[in-house]
């Protein structure tokens, strides 16, 4: 049986969403896209990879910045020519996500992929969260930070991800009804969470085959 | 193996939360509490069952109403004597929930039970949601209502449940991070959702035994 389920993972900072996504992709034998998306979107748009890195899941709110128009790129969607550069980078990722999903089952981390693919019948959209202490501990270990710095990083990154999601989707980041499944990784542990997601993806894939 | 996991289920109107809760309780062989809670809380507080029914998961915002003080009830917690009557009914349910959970595994629907039991190590808190069309269809069938009336009922009941939850818990109803698991019953179907919850409860119960 081929796995055609497309799993998108939104995540609170420090909840282990990336590790969970990697393990799910490995278990199911499907591709995994996180920062890889930026390379593909950069190639597509003609904008630099570095530009995508600085913009990644951040909503640039400066009015002046949004007025930086980009010149038309040969071979790139005409509708994007002359568009503010931050919107252009969002739309390049949006198109890239749709193209990847059209190829078959995969795991995509963040970047409003659940919204980009909401009409896709193979979508299984996940949100991973965890209690604050678990996240602080994880970030302290992963990034070798003090507790204060880990706290600052979590608050800043979550705020930024939330603003980016809310701005581009018109929905509220982290509200349960926007995702098919939300899971507390600190309650179940990383490996158990991976197991749940794999089992749900397999059930969904079997159902899709019947339909 | 005894099932000591306490499953609380918050739910959007029409998402099938009650049916899911009943099936989970039956599968796991544990008690189920929904309206049953009101009888127990009424006995406990000395207030009438009818009063609990009219108050059920509704936040009475009228200032005058909240000033209706109740006289002390013999045998009932002294801290509640002379308290506004709507707060008294909330606290009677709150205490009832804690007492039921102390007896062992069970399923409790709504009434901020996740908040009442947040310190209980056996808690597995669930939020069930579903897409709007699925919920309208379910309510039309269940309550024999027109589409317009079903829509009105859903909007009114969800608003009321949200206000009640937010007021008494200081959290936001339906925000993923407030629950251990949130599931879209329209994506998986009622029986699959039941299966997921039972499997999670069993894994949690096994873990609790080891710890």
GROMACS .gro file of C-alpha atoms in nm:
model
  422
    1UNK     CA    1   0.000   0.000   0.000
    2UNK     CA    2   0.139   0.339  -0.092
    3UNK     CA    3   0.117   0.612   0.168
    4UNK     CA    4  -0.049   0.909   0.002
    5UNK     CA    5  -0.141   1.098   0.317
    6UNK     CA    6   0.007   1.445   0.339
    7UNK     CA    7   0.088   1.531   0.697
    8UNK     CA    8   0.132   1.896   0.788
    9UNK     CA    9   0.269   1.979   1.131
   10UNK     CA   10   0.220   2.313   1.305
   11UNK     CA   11   0.406   2.330   1.636
   12UNK     CA   12   0.479   2.534   1.944
   13UNK     CA   13   0.848   2.611   1.986
   14UNK     CA   14   1.019   2.338   2.188
   15UNK     CA   15   0.733   2.089   2.157
   16UNK     CA   16   0.944   1.853   1.945
   17UNK     CA   17   0.736   1.905   1.629
   18UNK     CA   18   1.039   1.880   1.400
   19UNK     CA   19   1.172   1.560   1.559
   20UNK     CA   20   0.822   1.411   1.552
   21UNK     CA   21   0.785   1.505   1.184
   22UNK     CA   22   1.121   1.348   1.094
   23UNK     CA   23   1.036   1.025   1.275
   24UNK     CA   24   0.689   1.006   1.120
   25UNK     CA   25   0.837   1.053   0.771
   26UNK     CA   26   1.101   0.786   0.837
   27UNK     CA   27   0.849   0.537   0.976
   28UNK     CA   28   0.610   0.587   0.685
   29UNK     CA   29   0.886   0.605   0.422
   30UNK     CA   30   0.780   0.942   0.282
   31UNK     CA   31   0.972   1.267   0.218
   32UNK     CA   32   1.013   1.531   0.489
   33UNK     CA   33   1.018   1.906   0.417
   34UNK     CA   34   1.114   2.175   0.663
   35UNK     CA   35   1.395   2.415   0.569
   36UNK     CA   36   1.418   2.219   0.241
   37UNK     CA   37   1.106   2.409   0.135
   38UNK     CA   38   1.300   2.734   0.139
   39UNK     CA   39   1.554   2.607  -0.117
   40UNK     CA   40   1.278   2.497  -0.350
   41UNK     CA   41   1.081   2.820  -0.307
   42UNK     CA   42   1.397   3.025  -0.364
   43UNK     CA   43   1.469   2.841  -0.690
   44UNK     CA   44   1.109   2.894  -0.798
   45UNK     CA   45   1.090   3.264  -0.725
   46UNK     CA   46   1.435   3.384  -0.825
   47UNK     CA   47   1.475   3.539  -0.477
   48UNK     CA   48   1.781   3.441  -0.275
   49UNK     CA   49   1.787   3.151  -0.025
   50UNK     CA   50   1.921   3.395   0.236
   51UNK     CA   51   1.620   3.617   0.189
   52UNK     CA   52   1.387   3.323   0.257
   53UNK     CA   53   1.586   3.234   0.568
   54UNK     CA   54   1.544   3.582   0.717
   55UNK     CA   55   1.172   3.585   0.629
   56UNK     CA   56   1.097   3.232   0.747
   57UNK     CA   57   0.760   3.225   0.927
   58UNK     CA   58   0.800   3.588   1.024
   59UNK     CA   59   0.547   3.849   0.932
   60UNK     CA   60   0.734   4.162   0.835
   61UNK     CA   61   0.504   4.434   0.955
   62UNK     CA   62   0.707   4.735   0.849
   63UNK     CA   63   0.506   4.935   0.599
   64UNK     CA   64   0.818   5.069   0.429
   65UNK     CA   65   0.959   4.718   0.397
   66UNK     CA   66   0.644   4.590   0.236
   67UNK     CA   67   0.682   4.856  -0.032
   68UNK     CA   68   1.005   4.703  -0.158
   69UNK     CA   69   0.881   4.577  -0.491
   70UNK     CA   70   1.062   4.308  -0.680
   71UNK     CA   71   1.111   4.321  -1.055
   72UNK     CA   72   0.943   4.053  -1.268
   73UNK     CA   73   1.123   3.716  -1.265
   74UNK     CA   74   1.145   3.526  -1.596
   75UNK     CA   75   0.947   3.199  -1.580
   76UNK     CA   76   0.778   3.283  -1.252
   77UNK     CA   77   0.402   3.322  -1.212
   78UNK     CA   78   0.302   3.655  -1.368
   79UNK     CA   79   0.061   3.730  -1.090
   80UNK     CA   80   0.354   3.772  -0.855
   81UNK     CA   81   0.547   4.026  -1.056
   82UNK     CA   82   0.560   4.367  -0.897
   83UNK     CA   83   0.422   4.234  -0.568
   84UNK     CA   84   0.566   4.338  -0.227
   85UNK     CA   85   0.864   4.113  -0.170
   86UNK     CA   86   0.741   3.956   0.156
   87UNK     CA   87   0.414   3.851  -0.006
   88UNK     CA   88   0.610   3.713  -0.297
   89UNK     CA   89   0.814   3.489  -0.068
   90UNK     CA   90   0.495   3.364   0.102
   91UNK     CA   91   0.332   3.283  -0.231
   92UNK     CA   92   0.644   3.108  -0.362
   93UNK     CA   93   0.628   2.878  -0.056
   94UNK     CA   94   0.253   2.837  -0.101
   95UNK     CA   95   0.298   2.721  -0.463
   96UNK     CA   96   0.593   2.499  -0.369
   97UNK     CA   97   0.385   2.327  -0.098
   98UNK     CA   98   0.105   2.255  -0.346
   99UNK     CA   99   0.350   2.111  -0.601
  100UNK     CA  100   0.516   1.885  -0.342
  101UNK     CA  101   0.179   1.758  -0.218
  102UNK     CA  102   0.072   1.677  -0.573
  103UNK     CA  103   0.360   1.426  -0.593
  104UNK     CA  104   0.225   1.205  -0.308
  105UNK     CA  105   0.251   1.146   0.065
  106UNK     CA  106   0.494   1.364   0.262
  107UNK     CA  107   0.547   1.551   0.589
  108UNK     CA  108   0.560   1.932   0.579
  109UNK     CA  109   0.655   2.139   0.884
  110UNK     CA  110   0.494   2.479   0.950
  111UNK     CA  111   0.464   2.754   0.687
  112UNK     CA  112   0.083   2.751   0.678
  113UNK     CA  113   0.093   2.422   0.483
  114UNK     CA  114  -0.239   2.314   0.642
  115UNK     CA  115  -0.398   2.625   0.489
  116UNK     CA  116  -0.229   2.582   0.149
  117UNK     CA  117  -0.360   2.224   0.131
  118UNK     CA  118  -0.698   2.259   0.301
  119UNK     CA  119  -0.881   2.141  -0.012
  120UNK     CA  120  -0.652   1.840  -0.058
  121UNK     CA  121  -0.845   1.521   0.031
  122UNK     CA  122  -0.524   1.349   0.145
  123UNK     CA  123  -0.444   1.611   0.409
  124UNK     CA  124  -0.396   1.518   0.773
  125UNK     CA  125  -0.314   1.839   0.958
  126UNK     CA  126  -0.152   1.817   1.299
  127UNK     CA  127  -0.068   2.070   1.570
  128UNK     CA  128   0.189   1.973   1.833
  129UNK     CA  129   0.199   2.154   2.165
  130UNK     CA  130   0.350   2.080   2.507
  131UNK     CA  131   0.355   2.226   2.854
  132UNK     CA  132   0.581   2.522   2.909
  133UNK     CA  133   0.835   2.350   3.139
  134UNK     CA  134   0.886   2.066   2.889
  135UNK     CA  135   0.950   2.317   2.611
  136UNK     CA  136   1.192   2.526   2.814
  137UNK     CA  137   1.391   2.216   2.911
  138UNK     CA  138   1.405   2.097   2.550
  139UNK     CA  139   1.522   2.433   2.414
  140UNK     CA  140   1.781   2.470   2.691
  141UNK     CA  141   1.930   2.131   2.594
  142UNK     CA  142   1.895   2.163   2.216
  143UNK     CA  143   2.028   2.517   2.185
  144UNK     CA  144   2.252   2.520   2.497
  145UNK     CA  145   2.071   2.821   2.641
  146UNK     CA  146   2.006   2.946   2.992
  147UNK     CA  147   1.649   2.918   3.119
  148UNK     CA  148   1.592   3.291   3.070
  149UNK     CA  149   1.721   3.282   2.713
  150UNK     CA  150   1.518   2.968   2.632
  151UNK     CA  151   1.206   3.140   2.766
  152UNK     CA  152   1.275   3.447   2.554
  153UNK     CA  153   1.332   3.238   2.243
  154UNK     CA  154   1.009   3.041   2.292
  155UNK     CA  155   0.799   3.352   2.349
  156UNK     CA  156   0.950   3.539   2.055
  157UNK     CA  157   0.932   3.249   1.809
  158UNK     CA  158   0.576   3.150   1.902
  159UNK     CA  159   0.462   3.511   1.875
  160UNK     CA  160   0.622   3.539   1.534
  161UNK     CA  161   0.477   3.208   1.407
  162UNK     CA  162   0.133   3.302   1.536
  163UNK     CA  163   0.139   3.642   1.366
  164UNK     CA  164   0.260   3.492   1.039
  165UNK     CA  165  -0.012   3.223   1.043
  166UNK     CA  166  -0.291   3.460   1.146
  167UNK     CA  167  -0.191   3.721   0.889
  168UNK     CA  168  -0.173   3.490   0.589
  169UNK     CA  169  -0.457   3.248   0.670
  170UNK     CA  170  -0.709   3.472   0.847
  171UNK     CA  171  -0.736   3.200   1.114
  172UNK     CA  172  -0.598   3.174   1.467
  173UNK     CA  173  -0.277   2.975   1.516
  174UNK     CA  174  -0.315   2.701   1.777
  175UNK     CA  175  -0.698   2.693   1.780
  176UNK     CA  176  -0.797   2.324   1.780
  177UNK     CA  177  -1.069   2.353   1.514
  178UNK     CA  178  -0.809   2.458   1.252
  179UNK     CA  179  -0.634   2.118   1.262
  180UNK     CA  180  -0.753   1.760   1.230
  181UNK     CA  181  -0.551   1.653   1.534
  182UNK     CA  182  -0.372   1.838   1.814
  183UNK     CA  183  -0.146   1.649   2.053
  184UNK     CA  184   0.040   1.734   2.373
  185UNK     CA  185   0.383   1.579   2.319
  186UNK     CA  186   0.478   1.631   2.684
  187UNK     CA  187   0.185   1.415   2.794
  188UNK     CA  188   0.261   1.122   2.565
  189UNK     CA  189   0.634   1.155   2.493
  190UNK     CA  190   0.787   1.202   2.148
  191UNK     CA  191   0.783   0.837   2.036
  192UNK     CA  192   0.424   0.774   2.147
  193UNK     CA  193   0.314   1.089   1.964
  194UNK     CA  194   0.491   0.959   1.652
  195UNK     CA  195   0.306   0.628   1.686
  196UNK     CA  196  -0.033   0.797   1.714
  197UNK     CA  197   0.027   1.009   1.406
  198UNK     CA  198   0.152   0.711   1.200
  199UNK     CA  199  -0.150   0.506   1.301
  200UNK     CA  200  -0.389   0.789   1.207
  201UNK     CA  201  -0.212   0.842   0.873
  202UNK     CA  202  -0.235   0.473   0.792
  203UNK     CA  203  -0.606   0.457   0.874
  204UNK     CA  204  -0.667   0.766   0.664
  205UNK     CA  205  -0.467   0.628   0.372
  206UNK     CA  206  -0.660   0.298   0.381
  207UNK     CA  207  -0.989   0.488   0.382
  208UNK     CA  208  -0.883   0.708   0.090
  209UNK     CA  209  -0.804   0.394  -0.110
  210UNK     CA  210  -1.153   0.255  -0.048
  211UNK     CA  211  -1.317   0.585  -0.149
  212UNK     CA  212  -0.551  -0.433   3.413
  213UNK     CA  213  -0.786  -0.177   3.566
  214UNK     CA  214  -0.853   0.138   3.366
  215UNK     CA  215  -0.776   0.432   3.591
  216UNK     CA  216  -0.756   0.697   3.322
  217UNK     CA  217  -1.003   0.982   3.364
  218UNK     CA  218  -1.117   1.107   3.026
  219UNK     CA  219  -1.270   1.454   3.009
  220UNK     CA  220  -1.437   1.555   2.682
  221UNK     CA  221  -1.495   1.916   2.581
  222UNK     CA  222  -1.688   1.942   2.255
  223UNK     CA  223  -1.826   2.171   1.989
  224UNK     CA  224  -2.204   2.140   1.953
  225UNK     CA  225  -2.291   1.874   1.694
  226UNK     CA  226  -1.943   1.722   1.686
  227UNK     CA  227  -2.067   1.396   1.842
  228UNK     CA  228  -1.875   1.444   2.168
  229UNK     CA  229  -2.148   1.285   2.377
  230UNK     CA  230  -2.184   0.978   2.154
  231UNK     CA  231  -1.806   0.943   2.144
  232UNK     CA  232  -1.788   0.969   2.524
  233UNK     CA  233  -2.058   0.705   2.571
  234UNK     CA  234  -1.886   0.464   2.332
  235UNK     CA  235  -1.545   0.520   2.492
  236UNK     CA  236  -1.690   0.450   2.839
  237UNK     CA  237  -1.864   0.135   2.713
  238UNK     CA  238  -1.551   0.006   2.536
  239UNK     CA  239  -1.329   0.068   2.839
  240UNK     CA  240  -1.590  -0.050   3.090
  241UNK     CA  241  -1.586   0.269   3.299
  242UNK     CA  242  -1.865   0.503   3.419
  243UNK     CA  243  -1.992   0.789   3.204
  244UNK     CA  244  -2.106   1.124   3.347
  245UNK     CA  245  -2.288   1.395   3.157
  246UNK     CA  246  -2.624   1.517   3.289
  247UNK     CA  247  -2.575   1.262   3.571
  248UNK     CA  248  -2.333   1.512   3.720
  249UNK     CA  249  -2.615   1.758   3.775
  250UNK     CA  250  -2.810   1.514   3.993
  251UNK     CA  251  -2.506   1.449   4.206
  252UNK     CA  252  -2.417   1.818   4.235
  253UNK     CA  253  -2.777   1.902   4.323
  254UNK     CA  254  -2.780   1.644   4.603
  255UNK     CA  255  -2.451   1.780   4.727
  256UNK     CA  256  -2.546   2.147   4.732
  257UNK     CA  257  -2.907   2.134   4.841
  258UNK     CA  258  -3.003   2.337   4.531
  259UNK     CA  259  -3.271   2.194   4.305
  260UNK     CA  260  -3.199   1.970   4.005
  261UNK     CA  261  -3.408   2.209   3.792
  262UNK     CA  262  -3.184   2.497   3.890
  263UNK     CA  263  -2.875   2.306   3.771
  264UNK     CA  264  -3.049   2.224   3.445
  265UNK     CA  265  -3.117   2.591   3.367
  266UNK     CA  266  -2.761   2.688   3.465
  267UNK     CA  267  -2.588   2.403   3.283
  268UNK     CA  268  -2.270   2.532   3.115
  269UNK     CA  269  -2.420   2.879   3.090
  270UNK     CA  270  -2.253   3.179   3.240
  271UNK     CA  271  -2.519   3.401   3.391
  272UNK     CA  272  -2.378   3.746   3.338
  273UNK     CA  273  -2.654   3.948   3.497
  274UNK     CA  274  -2.511   4.142   3.788
  275UNK     CA  275  -2.843   4.142   3.971
  276UNK     CA  276  -2.877   3.767   3.926
  277UNK     CA  277  -2.532   3.706   4.067
  278UNK     CA  278  -2.638   3.891   4.381
  279UNK     CA  279  -2.901   3.628   4.465
  280UNK     CA  280  -2.736   3.482   4.769
  281UNK     CA  281  -2.823   3.140   4.894
  282UNK     CA  282  -2.859   3.058   5.261
  283UNK     CA  283  -2.610   2.815   5.420
  284UNK     CA  284  -2.681   2.449   5.346
  285UNK     CA  285  -2.633   2.199   5.628
  286UNK     CA  286  -2.353   1.952   5.551
  287UNK     CA  287  -2.224   2.150   5.253
  288UNK     CA  288  -1.880   2.308   5.239
  289UNK     CA  289  -1.882   2.616   5.463
  290UNK     CA  290  -1.681   2.818   5.213
  291UNK     CA  291  -1.981   2.821   4.982
  292UNK     CA  292  -2.235   2.962   5.224
  293UNK     CA  293  -2.359   3.305   5.131
  294UNK     CA  294  -2.202   3.286   4.785
  295UNK     CA  295  -2.382   3.405   4.468
  296UNK     CA  296  -2.601   3.116   4.359
  297UNK     CA  297  -2.449   3.070   4.012
  298UNK     CA  298  -2.099   3.039   4.159
  299UNK     CA  299  -2.233   2.793   4.412
  300UNK     CA  300  -2.370   2.568   4.137
  301UNK     CA  301  -2.034   2.580   3.955
  302UNK     CA  302  -1.845   2.489   4.271
  303UNK     CA  303  -2.085   2.206   4.356
  304UNK     CA  304  -2.012   2.056   4.013
  305UNK     CA  305  -1.640   2.122   4.059
  306UNK     CA  306  -1.636   1.929   4.389
  307UNK     CA  307  -1.855   1.652   4.247
  308UNK     CA  308  -1.615   1.607   3.954
  309UNK     CA  309  -1.318   1.574   4.191
  310UNK     CA  310  -1.498   1.318   4.404
  311UNK     CA  311  -1.599   1.107   4.103
  312UNK     CA  312  -1.243   1.115   3.964
  313UNK     CA  313  -1.107   1.000   4.300
  314UNK     CA  314  -1.304   0.676   4.262
  315UNK     CA  315  -1.119   0.565   3.947
  316UNK     CA  316  -1.137   0.576   3.566
  317UNK     CA  317  -1.440   0.745   3.408
  318UNK     CA  318  -1.557   0.967   3.123
  319UNK     CA  319  -1.683   1.317   3.206
  320UNK     CA  320  -1.845   1.541   2.946
  321UNK     CA  321  -1.795   1.921   2.953
  322UNK     CA  322  -1.843   2.136   3.264
  323UNK     CA  323  -1.476   2.244   3.284
  324UNK     CA  324  -1.382   1.897   3.411
  325UNK     CA  325  -1.037   1.927   3.244
  326UNK     CA  326  -0.975   2.234   3.459
  327UNK     CA  327  -1.112   2.077   3.778
  328UNK     CA  328  -0.881   1.779   3.730
  329UNK     CA  329  -0.572   1.945   3.582
  330UNK     CA  330  -0.353   1.829   3.870
  331UNK     CA  331  -0.481   1.470   3.851
  332UNK     CA  332  -0.202   1.249   3.706
  333UNK     CA  333  -0.461   1.013   3.551
  334UNK     CA  334  -0.623   1.285   3.343
  335UNK     CA  335  -0.653   1.255   2.964
  336UNK     CA  336  -0.833   1.568   2.844
  337UNK     CA  337  -0.992   1.564   2.500
  338UNK     CA  338  -1.156   1.828   2.282
  339UNK     CA  339  -1.380   1.713   1.997
  340UNK     CA  340  -1.453   1.944   1.706
  341UNK     CA  341  -1.584   1.896   1.354
  342UNK     CA  342  -1.644   2.098   1.040
  343UNK     CA  343  -1.951   2.318   1.038
  344UNK     CA  344  -2.147   2.126   0.771
  345UNK     CA  345  -2.103   1.797   0.958
  346UNK     CA  346  -2.230   1.958   1.278
  347UNK     CA  347  -2.532   2.120   1.114
  348UNK     CA  348  -2.631   1.788   0.951
  349UNK     CA  349  -2.597   1.604   1.283
  350UNK     CA  350  -2.805   1.856   1.478
  351UNK     CA  351  -3.074   1.866   1.205
  352UNK     CA  352  -3.107   1.488   1.230
  353UNK     CA  353  -3.074   1.454   1.607
  354UNK     CA  354  -3.305   1.739   1.704
  355UNK     CA  355  -3.530   1.734   1.392
  356UNK     CA  356  -3.452   2.098   1.317
  357UNK     CA  357  -3.438   2.304   0.998
  358UNK     CA  358  -3.094   2.411   0.877
  359UNK     CA  359  -3.151   2.766   1.001
  360UNK     CA  360  -3.260   2.648   1.346
  361UNK     CA  361  -2.969   2.401   1.368
  362UNK     CA  362  -2.726   2.679   1.281
  363UNK     CA  363  -2.877   2.904   1.547
  364UNK     CA  364  -2.861   2.630   1.809
  365UNK     CA  365  -2.495   2.554   1.732
  366UNK     CA  366  -2.390   2.919   1.743
  367UNK     CA  367  -2.581   2.990   2.064
  368UNK     CA  368  -2.469   2.677   2.249
  369UNK     CA  369  -2.102   2.709   2.148
  370UNK     CA  370  -2.102   3.075   2.250
  371UNK     CA  371  -2.251   2.985   2.584
  372UNK     CA  372  -2.011   2.694   2.648
  373UNK     CA  373  -1.715   2.911   2.550
  374UNK     CA  374  -1.818   3.195   2.782
  375UNK     CA  375  -1.877   2.954   3.071
  376UNK     CA  376  -1.538   2.785   3.022
  377UNK     CA  377  -1.347   3.110   2.976
  378UNK     CA  378  -1.512   3.275   3.276
  379UNK     CA  379  -1.450   2.995   3.524
  380UNK     CA  380  -1.110   2.870   3.404
  381UNK     CA  381  -0.942   3.188   3.284
  382UNK     CA  382  -0.844   2.995   2.971
  383UNK     CA  383  -0.977   2.998   2.616
  384UNK     CA  384  -1.226   2.726   2.519
  385UNK     CA  385  -1.114   2.532   2.209
  386UNK     CA  386  -0.748   2.640   2.217
  387UNK     CA  387  -0.543   2.327   2.146
  388UNK     CA  388  -0.286   2.383   2.421
  389UNK     CA  389  -0.557   2.351   2.692
  390UNK     CA  390  -0.623   1.983   2.611
  391UNK     CA  391  -0.400   1.677   2.575
  392UNK     CA  392  -0.568   1.576   2.249
  393UNK     CA  393  -0.803   1.751   2.007
  394UNK     CA  394  -0.969   1.554   1.729
  395UNK     CA  395  -1.183   1.640   1.426
  396UNK     CA  396  -1.461   1.381   1.438
  397UNK     CA  397  -1.577   1.474   1.086
  398UNK     CA  398  -1.237   1.382   0.945
  399UNK     CA  399  -1.215   1.040   1.111
  400UNK     CA  400  -1.577   0.945   1.178
  401UNK     CA  401  -1.727   0.875   1.521
  402UNK     CA  402  -1.610   0.515   1.558
  403UNK     CA  403  -1.252   0.584   1.449
  404UNK     CA  404  -1.237   0.875   1.693
  405UNK     CA  405  -1.357   0.641   1.968
  406UNK     CA  406  -1.082   0.394   1.875
  407UNK     CA  407  -0.811   0.660   1.890
  408UNK     CA  408  -0.923   0.777   2.233
  409UNK     CA  409  -0.945   0.423   2.373
  410UNK     CA  410  -0.600   0.341   2.242
  411UNK     CA  411  -0.453   0.659   2.397
  412UNK     CA  412  -0.628   0.589   2.729
  413UNK     CA  413  -0.492   0.235   2.736
  414UNK     CA  414  -0.137   0.348   2.663
  415UNK     CA  415  -0.166   0.615   2.933
  416UNK     CA  416  -0.306   0.366   3.186
  417UNK     CA  417  -0.022   0.119   3.117
  418UNK     CA  418   0.234   0.396   3.164
  419UNK     CA  419   0.076   0.513   3.491
  420UNK     CA  420   0.102   0.156   3.625
  421UNK     CA  421   0.475   0.143   3.547
  422UNK     CA  422   0.537   0.482   3.712
   0.00000   0.00000   0.00000
